[in-house]
PDB file of C-alpha atoms in Angstrom:
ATOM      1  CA  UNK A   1      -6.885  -5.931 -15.928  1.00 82.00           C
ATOM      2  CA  UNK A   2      -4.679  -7.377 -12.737  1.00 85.00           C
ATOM      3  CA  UNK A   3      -3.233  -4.043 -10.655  1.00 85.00           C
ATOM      4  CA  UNK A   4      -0.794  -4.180  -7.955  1.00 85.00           C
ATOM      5  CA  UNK A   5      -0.338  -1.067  -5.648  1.00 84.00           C
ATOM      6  CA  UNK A   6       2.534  -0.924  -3.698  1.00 83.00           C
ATOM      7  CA  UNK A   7       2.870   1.828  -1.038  1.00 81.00           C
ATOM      8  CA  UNK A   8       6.116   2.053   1.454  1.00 78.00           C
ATOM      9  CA  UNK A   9       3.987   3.969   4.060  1.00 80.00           C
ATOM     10  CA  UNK A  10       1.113   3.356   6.335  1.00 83.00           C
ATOM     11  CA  UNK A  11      -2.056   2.244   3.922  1.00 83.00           C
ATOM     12  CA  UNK A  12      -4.725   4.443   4.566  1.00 83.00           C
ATOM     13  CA  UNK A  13      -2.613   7.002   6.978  1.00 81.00           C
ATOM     14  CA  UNK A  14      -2.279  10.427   6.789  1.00 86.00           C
ATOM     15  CA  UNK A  15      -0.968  12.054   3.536  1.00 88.00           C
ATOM     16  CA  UNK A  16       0.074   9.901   1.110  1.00 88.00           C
ATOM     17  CA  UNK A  17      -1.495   6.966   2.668  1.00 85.00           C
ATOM     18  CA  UNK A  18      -4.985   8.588   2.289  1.00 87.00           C
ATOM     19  CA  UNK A  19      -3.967   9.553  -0.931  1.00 89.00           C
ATOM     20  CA  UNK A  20      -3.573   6.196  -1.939  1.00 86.00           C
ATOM     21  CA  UNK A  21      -6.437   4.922  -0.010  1.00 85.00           C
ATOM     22  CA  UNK A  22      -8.782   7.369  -2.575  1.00 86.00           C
ATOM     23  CA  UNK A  23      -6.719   5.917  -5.498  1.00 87.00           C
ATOM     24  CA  UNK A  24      -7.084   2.302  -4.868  1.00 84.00           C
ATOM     25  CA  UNK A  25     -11.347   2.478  -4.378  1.00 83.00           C
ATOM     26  CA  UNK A  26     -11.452   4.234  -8.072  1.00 84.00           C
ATOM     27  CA  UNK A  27      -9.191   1.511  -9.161  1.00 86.00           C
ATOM     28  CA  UNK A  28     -10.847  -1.473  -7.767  1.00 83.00           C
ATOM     29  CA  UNK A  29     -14.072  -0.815  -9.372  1.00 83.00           C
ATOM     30  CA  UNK A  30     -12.673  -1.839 -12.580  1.00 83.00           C
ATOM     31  CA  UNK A  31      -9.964  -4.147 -12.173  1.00 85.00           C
ATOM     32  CA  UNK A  32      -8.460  -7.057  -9.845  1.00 85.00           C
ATOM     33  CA  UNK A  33      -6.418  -5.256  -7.456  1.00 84.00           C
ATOM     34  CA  UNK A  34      -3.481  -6.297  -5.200  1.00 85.00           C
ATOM     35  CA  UNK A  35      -2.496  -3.835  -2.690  1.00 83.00           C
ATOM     36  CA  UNK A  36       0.933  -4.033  -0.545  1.00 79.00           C
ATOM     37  CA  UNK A  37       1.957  -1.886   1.947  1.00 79.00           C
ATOM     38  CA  UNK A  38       3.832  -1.509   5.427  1.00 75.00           C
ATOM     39  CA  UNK A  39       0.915  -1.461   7.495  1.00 78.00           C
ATOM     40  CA  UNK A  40      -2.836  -0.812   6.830  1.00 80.00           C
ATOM     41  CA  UNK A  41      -5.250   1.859   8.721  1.00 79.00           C
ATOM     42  CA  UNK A  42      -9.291   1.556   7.790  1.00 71.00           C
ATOM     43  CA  UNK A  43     -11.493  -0.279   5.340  1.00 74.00           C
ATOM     44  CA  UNK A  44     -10.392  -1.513   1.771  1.00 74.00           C
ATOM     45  CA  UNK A  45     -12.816  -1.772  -1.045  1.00 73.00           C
ATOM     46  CA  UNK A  46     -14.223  -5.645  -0.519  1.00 73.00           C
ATOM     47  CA  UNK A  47     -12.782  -6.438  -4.180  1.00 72.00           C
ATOM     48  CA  UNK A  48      -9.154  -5.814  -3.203  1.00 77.00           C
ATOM     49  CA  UNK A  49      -6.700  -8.244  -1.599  1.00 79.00           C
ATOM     50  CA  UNK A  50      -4.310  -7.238   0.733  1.00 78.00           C
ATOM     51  CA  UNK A  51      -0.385  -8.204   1.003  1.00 76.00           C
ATOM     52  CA  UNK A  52       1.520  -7.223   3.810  1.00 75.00           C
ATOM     53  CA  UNK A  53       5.204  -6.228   3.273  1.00 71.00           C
ATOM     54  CA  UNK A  54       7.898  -5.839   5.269  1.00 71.00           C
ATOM     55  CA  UNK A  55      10.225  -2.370   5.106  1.00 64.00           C
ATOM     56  CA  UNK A  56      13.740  -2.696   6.622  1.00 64.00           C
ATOM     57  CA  UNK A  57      14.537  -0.401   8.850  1.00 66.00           C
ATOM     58  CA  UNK A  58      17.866  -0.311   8.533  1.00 64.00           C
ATOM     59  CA  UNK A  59      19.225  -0.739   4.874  1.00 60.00           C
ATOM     60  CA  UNK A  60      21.751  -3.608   4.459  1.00 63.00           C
ATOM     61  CA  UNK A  61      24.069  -1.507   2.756  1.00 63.00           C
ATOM     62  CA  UNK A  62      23.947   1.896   4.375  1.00 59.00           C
ATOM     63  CA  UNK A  63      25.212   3.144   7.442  1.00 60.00           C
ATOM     64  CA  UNK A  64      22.705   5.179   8.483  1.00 58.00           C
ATOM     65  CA  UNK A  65      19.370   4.093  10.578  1.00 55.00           C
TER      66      UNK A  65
END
């Protein structure tokens, strides 16, 4: 099976970065795994492949920051 993780935060950070981090080397034992995220911290299991993404920080549509 082809998985793609997507995280908004900091790969591998603190909280739920870590959380996903612990997620994602359970998952890539078993499957093809894509991961994208804002920015990564540490090792990823040598099975995954990584895709950087980029979060506005500003929304288009909002008027706050």
């Amino acid at each position: 099976m082809k998985v793609l993780y997507t995280l908004g935060a900091k790969f591998g950070g603190r909280g739920i970065g870590r959380t996903a981090s612990r997620s994602v080397k359970h998952i890539a034992e078993n499957h093809q795994l894509k991961i994208a995220a804002a920015k990564f911290a540490g090792d990823l299991p040598a099975t995954a492949h990584k895709l950087k993404i980029n979060v506005p920080k500003r929304w288009p549509l909002s008027d706050k920051k």
